[in-house]
Amino acid sequence: MNTRITELFSIEHPIVLSGMSWISTPELVAAVAEAGGLGILATGVLDAEQTRAAVHKTRSLTGRPFAANVTLYFPGNRANAEVLIDEKVPVVNYSLGKGDWIAAAVHAYGGRVIATVTTIKHALAAERDGADALIVTGHEAAGHGGQVTSLVLVPAIVDAVSIPVIAAGGFADGRGLAAALALGADGIAMGTRFMNTVESPVHESAKDVSVARSIADTVYTNRVDGLPGRYVDAPGSRRIIRMRLNPLSALMRSREIAGLLGLPWFKLATGIVLSGYRRSVQMARMAIGFDAFKKGCTDGDVERGVLPLGQCTGLMKDTPTVAEVISRTATEAEAALDRTRSR
Ligand SMILES: Cc1cc2nc3c(=O)[nH]c(=O)nc-3n(C[C@H](O)[C@H](O)[C@H](O)COP(=O)(O)O)c2cc1C
């Protein structure tokens, strides 16, 4: 299936693996690339040196194009972006920040840039800043999806910009891909579906959770890491949602939080004091949320940890290989489009 994004990234299928910390590793990214999709290497929890090693590892596993992401809002991620530029990674994906400098540097070596957005305002800004394509993440998504559902957000942004849109949030099979194309997108990005694959390094119990849970078994809240996002509805998520935090408690836990964020304690404590009430509570939540994600993603522990999970978890009945996901998504999408035409 050819669309503007298969052309733009020289891939076979308009299917993208979302960047997921601890999950979108070189091995998973390479598996997606070898199956004809575009894998996004997650660098959110890596430092600059680890980012460089992960890029080298990905290159050793596949000769095909791949992407890597940076979440500009997270401390230290600017340095990761500089590594991706230095390494001339074919496609750089950024989110939660201004990426004009990334676009200029990546274009200078002939690479491509994808910005991840959840609003029309940010989509327009990313297009102005030089992004070649957008990942548009709707409300159904695991993690930081928007306030508006994909069904409404995707066509609204397709109408607002002229660059290709990759729809994310709620897509788990070929019917979803066909629907995204019908909405005017040029492809889909999937997180929850690829998290639950044979090659995914997530703990096996997280894969079992994603098969067992229904479409209604997730919560959308800003009380996990300070930004609105969707997680499995389980004791670990409920505990962190109930947790009360204020700048004083953030300051009291600042040593632990600094350790979690990999920042010098003095810098963090000063930051908490100087940044004002809202930002300091958000920073504390981010650090505590980070630790909870780690437990959810690496230990599959949803009793104590937090697992990002999309509503499409309820559409999943199995744990296939990456190649199966990509080939059946592409085949089902063709069939779904034929079916609608013949009606
Ligand atoms: C287990 C898991 C972990 C994730 N971790 C991150 C992350 O570290 N950073 C990020 O930007 N998005 C993360 N996401 C969100 C995905 O990048 C993507 O936006 C989302 O999964 C798309 O929606 P879907 O789950 O409906 O496919 C995660 C998603 C899942 C399922």
Coordinates of C-alpha atoms and ligand atoms in Angstrom, one line a residue:
M1 CA 0.0 0.0 0.0
N2 CA 1.5 3.3 -1.0
T3 CA 0.8 6.6 0.7
R4 CA 2.7 9.9 1.2
I5 CA 4.4 8.4 4.2
T6 CA 5.6 5.2 2.5
E7 CA 7.2 7.5 -0.1
L8 CA 8.6 10.0 2.4
F9 CA 10.3 7.3 4.6
S10 CA 11.0 4.7 1.9
I11 CA 9.0 2.0 3.7
E12 CA 6.6 -0.7 2.4
H13 CA 3.6 -0.3 4.7
P14 CA 2.1 2.9 6.2
I15 CA 2.5 1.5 9.7
V16 CA 4.6 3.0 12.5
L17 CA 5.8 1.6 15.8
S18 CA 5.3 4.4 18.4
G19 CA 8.2 5.4 20.6
M20 CA 7.6 3.7 24.0
S21 CA 10.2 3.9 26.8
W22 CA 11.8 0.5 27.7
I23 CA 9.7 -1.1 24.8
S24 CA 10.7 0.5 21.5
T25 CA 14.2 -0.9 21.8
P26 CA 16.7 -1.5 18.9
E27 CA 15.4 -5.1 18.6
L28 CA 11.7 -4.1 18.3
V29 CA 12.5 -1.2 16.0
A30 CA 14.6 -3.5 13.7
A31 CA 11.8 -6.1 13.7
V32 CA 9.3 -3.4 12.5
A33 CA 11.8 -2.2 9.9
E34 CA 12.5 -5.7 8.6
A35 CA 8.7 -6.3 8.3
G36 CA 8.3 -3.1 6.1
G37 CA 7.1 -0.5 8.7
L38 CA 8.8 2.4 10.5
G39 CA 10.0 1.8 14.0
I40 CA 10.6 4.7 16.4
L41 CA 13.4 4.1 18.8
A42 CA 12.5 5.5 22.3
T43 CA 15.2 7.6 23.9
G44 CA 13.1 9.2 26.7
V45 CA 14.7 7.2 29.5
L46 CA 18.2 7.1 28.0
D47 CA 21.1 9.5 28.5
A48 CA 23.2 10.7 25.5
E49 CA 25.7 7.9 25.6
Q50 CA 22.9 5.2 25.8
T51 CA 21.1 7.0 23.0
R52 CA 24.2 6.7 20.8
A53 CA 24.7 3.0 21.7
A54 CA 21.0 2.3 20.9
V55 CA 21.3 4.0 17.5
H56 CA 24.4 1.9 16.7
K57 CA 22.7 -1.3 17.9
T58 CA 19.6 -0.5 15.6
R59 CA 22.0 0.0 12.6
S60 CA 23.6 -3.3 13.4
L61 CA 20.3 -5.1 13.3
T62 CA 18.7 -3.6 10.2
G63 CA 19.8 -1.7 7.1
R64 CA 16.4 -0.3 6.6
P65 CA 15.2 3.2 7.5
F66 CA 14.2 3.8 11.2
A67 CA 13.3 6.7 13.4
A68 CA 14.1 7.8 16.9
N69 CA 12.2 10.1 19.3
V70 CA 12.9 12.8 21.8
T71 CA 10.4 14.1 24.3
L72 CA 11.7 17.7 24.6
Y73 CA 9.8 18.3 27.9
F74 CA 11.9 15.6 29.7
P75 CA 15.1 16.8 31.4
G76 CA 18.2 15.9 29.3
N77 CA 16.4 15.1 26.1
R78 CA 17.9 18.0 24.2
A79 CA 21.2 16.2 24.4
N80 CA 19.6 13.1 23.0
A81 CA 18.3 15.1 20.0
E82 CA 21.9 16.3 19.4
V83 CA 23.1 12.7 19.4
L84 CA 20.4 11.7 16.9
I85 CA 21.5 14.6 14.6
D86 CA 25.1 13.8 15.0
E87 CA 24.4 10.2 14.1
K88 CA 22.3 11.3 11.1
V89 CA 19.3 9.1 12.1
P90 CA 17.1 8.9 9.0
V91 CA 13.9 10.1 10.8
V92 CA 13.7 12.1 14.0
N93 CA 10.5 12.3 15.9
Y94 CA 10.0 15.0 18.6
S95 CA 7.2 15.8 21.0
L96 CA 6.2 18.2 23.8
G97 CA 8.5 21.1 22.7
K98 CA 9.6 23.4 19.9
G99 CA 11.5 21.5 17.2
D100 CA 12.5 24.1 14.6
W101 CA 16.2 23.6 15.4
I102 CA 15.8 19.9 15.0
A103 CA 14.1 20.2 11.7
A104 CA 16.8 22.6 10.3
A105 CA 19.6 20.3 11.5
V106 CA 18.0 17.0 10.3
H107 CA 17.1 18.5 6.9
A108 CA 20.7 19.6 6.5
Y109 CA 21.8 16.0 6.3
G110 CA 18.8 14.9 4.2
G111 CA 16.8 13.3 7.1
R112 CA 13.1 13.6 7.8
V113 CA 11.2 15.0 10.8
I114 CA 8.0 13.9 12.4
A115 CA 6.4 16.0 15.2
T116 CA 3.9 14.4 17.5
V117 CA 0.9 16.6 18.4
T118 CA -2.5 16.5 20.1
T119 CA -4.0 19.8 19.1
I120 CA -4.5 21.9 15.9
K121 CA -2.5 24.8 17.4
H122 CA 0.6 22.5 17.9
A123 CA 0.1 20.9 14.5
L124 CA 0.2 24.3 12.8
A125 CA 3.3 25.3 14.8
A126 CA 5.1 22.0 13.9
E127 CA 4.3 22.5 10.2
R128 CA 5.7 26.1 10.4
D129 CA 8.8 24.8 12.3
G130 CA 9.6 22.5 9.4
A131 CA 8.2 19.1 10.3
D132 CA 7.7 16.8 7.3
A133 CA 4.9 14.8 8.8
L134 CA 2.8 14.7 12.0
I135 CA 1.8 11.9 14.4
V136 CA -1.6 13.0 15.6
T137 CA -2.5 11.3 18.9
G138 CA -6.1 11.1 19.9
H139 CA -7.9 10.5 23.2
E140 CA -8.0 6.7 22.9
A141 CA -4.2 6.4 23.0
A142 CA -2.0 4.9 25.7
G143 CA 0.1 7.6 27.4
H144 CA -0.2 11.2 26.4
G145 CA -3.1 11.3 24.0
G146 CA -5.2 14.5 23.4
Q147 CA -8.5 15.6 24.8
V148 CA -10.2 14.9 21.5
T149 CA -10.9 11.5 20.0
S150 CA -9.0 10.3 16.9
L151 CA -12.2 10.2 14.9
V152 CA -12.5 14.0 15.2
L153 CA -8.9 15.1 15.8
V154 CA -7.4 13.4 12.8
P155 CA -9.7 14.9 10.1
A156 CA -9.5 18.3 11.8
I157 CA -5.7 18.4 11.6
V158 CA -5.7 16.9 8.1
D159 CA -7.8 19.9 7.1
A160 CA -5.6 22.3 8.9
V161 CA -2.1 21.3 7.5
S162 CA -0.7 20.2 4.2
I163 CA 1.9 17.8 5.4
P164 CA 1.1 14.1 5.8
V165 CA -0.6 12.9 9.0
I166 CA 0.0 9.6 10.8
A167 CA -3.0 8.8 13.0
A168 CA -2.4 7.4 16.5
G169 CA -4.6 6.4 19.4
G170 CA -7.0 3.5 19.0
F171 CA -5.5 1.8 16.0
A172 CA -4.8 -1.9 16.4
D173 CA -5.8 -3.7 13.2
G174 CA -6.5 -3.3 9.4
R175 CA -10.0 -1.8 10.0
G176 CA -8.3 1.0 11.9
L177 CA -5.8 1.6 9.1
A178 CA -8.6 1.7 6.6
A179 CA -10.5 4.1 8.8
A180 CA -7.5 6.4 9.3
L181 CA -7.0 6.5 5.5
A182 CA -10.7 7.4 5.1
L183 CA -10.2 10.3 7.6
G184 CA -7.4 11.6 5.3
A185 CA -4.4 10.3 7.2
D186 CA -1.5 8.7 5.3
G187 CA -0.9 5.9 7.9
I188 CA -1.1 4.8 11.5
A189 CA 1.2 4.6 14.5
M190 CA 0.4 1.9 17.0
G191 CA 1.7 1.6 20.6
T192 CA -0.5 -0.8 22.5
R193 CA -0.7 -3.3 19.6
F194 CA 3.1 -3.5 19.2
M195 CA 3.7 -3.6 23.0
N196 CA 1.8 -6.9 22.9
T197 CA 3.9 -8.8 20.3
V198 CA 6.2 -11.7 20.6
E199 CA 9.3 -9.5 20.1
S200 CA 8.2 -6.8 22.5
P201 CA 10.6 -6.7 25.5
V202 CA 7.8 -5.7 27.9
H203 CA 7.2 -8.1 30.7
E204 CA 5.0 -11.1 29.7
S205 CA 2.4 -10.2 32.3
A206 CA 1.9 -6.7 30.6
K207 CA 1.1 -8.6 27.4
D208 CA -1.4 -10.8 29.3
V209 CA -2.9 -7.6 30.8
S210 CA -3.4 -6.1 27.3
V211 CA -5.2 -9.3 26.1
A212 CA -7.4 -9.6 29.2
R213 CA -8.5 -6.0 29.5
S214 CA -11.6 -4.6 27.7
I215 CA -12.1 -1.3 25.9
A216 CA -13.4 0.3 29.2
D217 CA -10.5 -0.8 31.4
T218 CA -8.3 2.3 31.2
V219 CA -8.2 5.7 33.0
Y220 CA -7.4 9.1 31.6
T221 CA -5.8 11.4 34.2
N222 CA -3.1 14.1 34.7
R223 CA -2.3 12.7 38.2
V224 CA 0.2 10.1 37.1
D225 CA 3.0 12.2 35.6
G226 CA 1.5 15.7 35.6
L227 CA 0.3 15.5 32.0
P228 CA -3.1 14.1 30.8
G229 CA -2.6 10.5 29.8
R230 CA -4.2 7.0 29.7
Y231 CA -3.2 4.0 31.8
V232 CA -4.6 0.6 32.8
D233 CA -7.3 0.9 35.4
A234 CA -5.5 -1.2 38.1
P235 CA -4.5 -0.7 41.8
G236 CA -1.1 0.8 40.9
S237 CA -2.7 3.6 38.8
R238 CA -5.4 4.2 41.4
R239 CA -2.9 4.6 44.2
I240 CA -0.8 7.2 42.3
I241 CA -4.0 9.1 41.3
R242 CA -5.0 9.3 45.0
M243 CA -1.5 10.5 46.0
R244 CA -1.4 14.1 47.3
L245 CA 1.6 16.2 46.3
N246 CA 2.6 19.8 47.0
P247 CA 5.9 21.7 46.6
L248 CA 6.8 20.9 50.3
S249 CA 6.3 17.2 49.8
A250 CA 8.2 17.4 46.5
L251 CA 11.1 19.2 48.3
M252 CA 11.0 16.5 51.0
R253 CA 11.3 13.8 48.4
S254 CA 13.7 15.8 46.2
R255 CA 16.7 13.4 46.8
E256 CA 14.6 10.4 45.6
I257 CA 13.1 12.4 42.7
A258 CA 16.6 13.7 41.6
G259 CA 17.8 10.1 41.6
L260 CA 14.8 9.0 39.5
L261 CA 15.3 11.8 37.0
G262 CA 19.1 11.4 36.9
L263 CA 19.6 15.1 37.9
P264 CA 22.0 16.6 40.6
W265 CA 20.0 17.0 43.8
F266 CA 21.0 20.6 44.3
K267 CA 19.8 21.5 40.8
L268 CA 16.5 19.8 41.3
A269 CA 15.8 21.3 44.8
T270 CA 16.6 24.8 43.5
G271 CA 14.3 24.1 40.5
I272 CA 11.5 23.1 42.9
V273 CA 11.9 26.2 45.0
L274 CA 12.2 28.6 42.0
S275 CA 9.7 27.0 39.6
G276 CA 6.5 27.9 41.4
Y277 CA 3.7 25.8 42.7
R278 CA 2.2 24.2 39.5
R279 CA 5.5 23.4 37.8
S280 CA 7.1 22.0 41.0
V281 CA 4.2 19.7 41.7
Q282 CA 4.3 18.6 38.0
M283 CA 8.0 17.9 38.3
A284 CA 7.4 15.8 41.4
R285 CA 4.6 13.9 39.7
M286 CA 6.8 13.3 36.6
A287 CA 9.5 11.7 38.7
I288 CA 7.1 9.6 40.7
G289 CA 5.2 8.7 37.5
F290 CA 8.5 7.7 35.9
D291 CA 9.3 5.2 38.6
A292 CA 5.8 3.8 38.4
F293 CA 6.1 3.4 34.6
K294 CA 9.3 1.5 35.0
K295 CA 7.6 -1.0 37.4
G296 CA 4.6 -1.3 35.0
C297 CA 6.7 -1.7 31.8
T298 CA 9.7 -3.7 32.9
D299 CA 8.1 -5.8 35.7
G300 CA 4.6 -5.9 34.3
D301 CA 3.5 -5.0 37.8
V302 CA 0.1 -3.2 37.6
E303 CA -0.5 -3.7 41.4
R304 CA 2.4 -1.3 42.3
G305 CA 3.4 0.2 38.9
V306 CA 1.5 2.0 36.1
L307 CA 1.2 0.6 32.6
P308 CA 0.2 3.0 29.8
L309 CA -2.6 1.2 27.9
G310 CA -4.8 2.4 25.1
Q311 CA -8.5 1.7 24.7
C312 CA -7.7 -0.6 21.7
T313 CA -6.4 -3.1 24.3
G314 CA -10.0 -4.4 24.2
L315 CA -9.6 -5.3 20.5
M316 CA -6.7 -7.6 21.1
K317 CA -7.1 -11.3 21.5
D318 CA -3.6 -12.6 21.0
T319 CA 0.2 -11.9 21.0
P320 CA 1.4 -12.2 17.4
T321 CA 4.8 -11.5 16.0
V322 CA 5.6 -8.1 14.6
A323 CA 5.6 -9.4 11.0
E324 CA 2.1 -10.9 11.6
V325 CA 0.8 -7.6 13.0
I326 CA 2.1 -5.7 10.0
S327 CA 1.1 -8.1 7.3
R328 CA -2.4 -8.7 8.6
T329 CA -3.0 -5.0 9.3
A330 CA -2.1 -4.3 5.7
T331 CA -4.1 -7.2 4.3
E332 CA -7.2 -6.4 6.5
A333 CA -7.0 -2.7 5.5
E334 CA -7.2 -3.6 1.8
A335 CA -10.1 -6.0 2.5
A336 CA -11.9 -3.4 4.6
L337 CA -11.5 -0.7 1.8
D338 CA -12.8 -3.2 -0.8
R339 CA -15.7 -4.1 1.4
T340 CA -16.8 -0.5 1.8
R341 CA -16.4 0.1 -1.9
S342 CA -18.6 -2.9 -2.8
R343 CA -21.4 -1.9 -0.4
Ligands
LIG1 C1 3.3 0.5 27.4 C2 3.4 1.8 26.7 C3 4.4 2.7 27.0 C4 4.5 3.9 26.4 N1 5.5 4.8 26.7 C5 5.6 6.0 26.0 C6 6.7 6.8 26.3 O1 7.6 6.5 27.0 N2 6.8 8.0 25.6 C7 5.8 8.4 24.8 O2 5.9 9.5 24.2 N3 4.7 7.6 24.5 C8 4.6 6.4 25.1 N4 3.5 5.6 24.9 C9 2.5 6.1 24.0 C10 2.7 5.7 22.5 O3 3.9 6.4 22.1 C11 1.6 6.1 21.6 O4 1.4 7.4 21.6 C12 0.3 5.4 21.9 O5 0.5 4.1 22.4 C13 -0.6 5.3 20.7 O6 -1.9 4.9 21.0 P1 -2.3 3.3 21.1 O7 -1.8 2.7 22.3 O8 -3.8 3.4 21.0 O9 -1.8 2.7 19.8 C14 3.4 4.3 25.5 C15 2.4 3.4 25.1 C16 2.4 2.2 25.7 C17 1.3 1.2 25.4

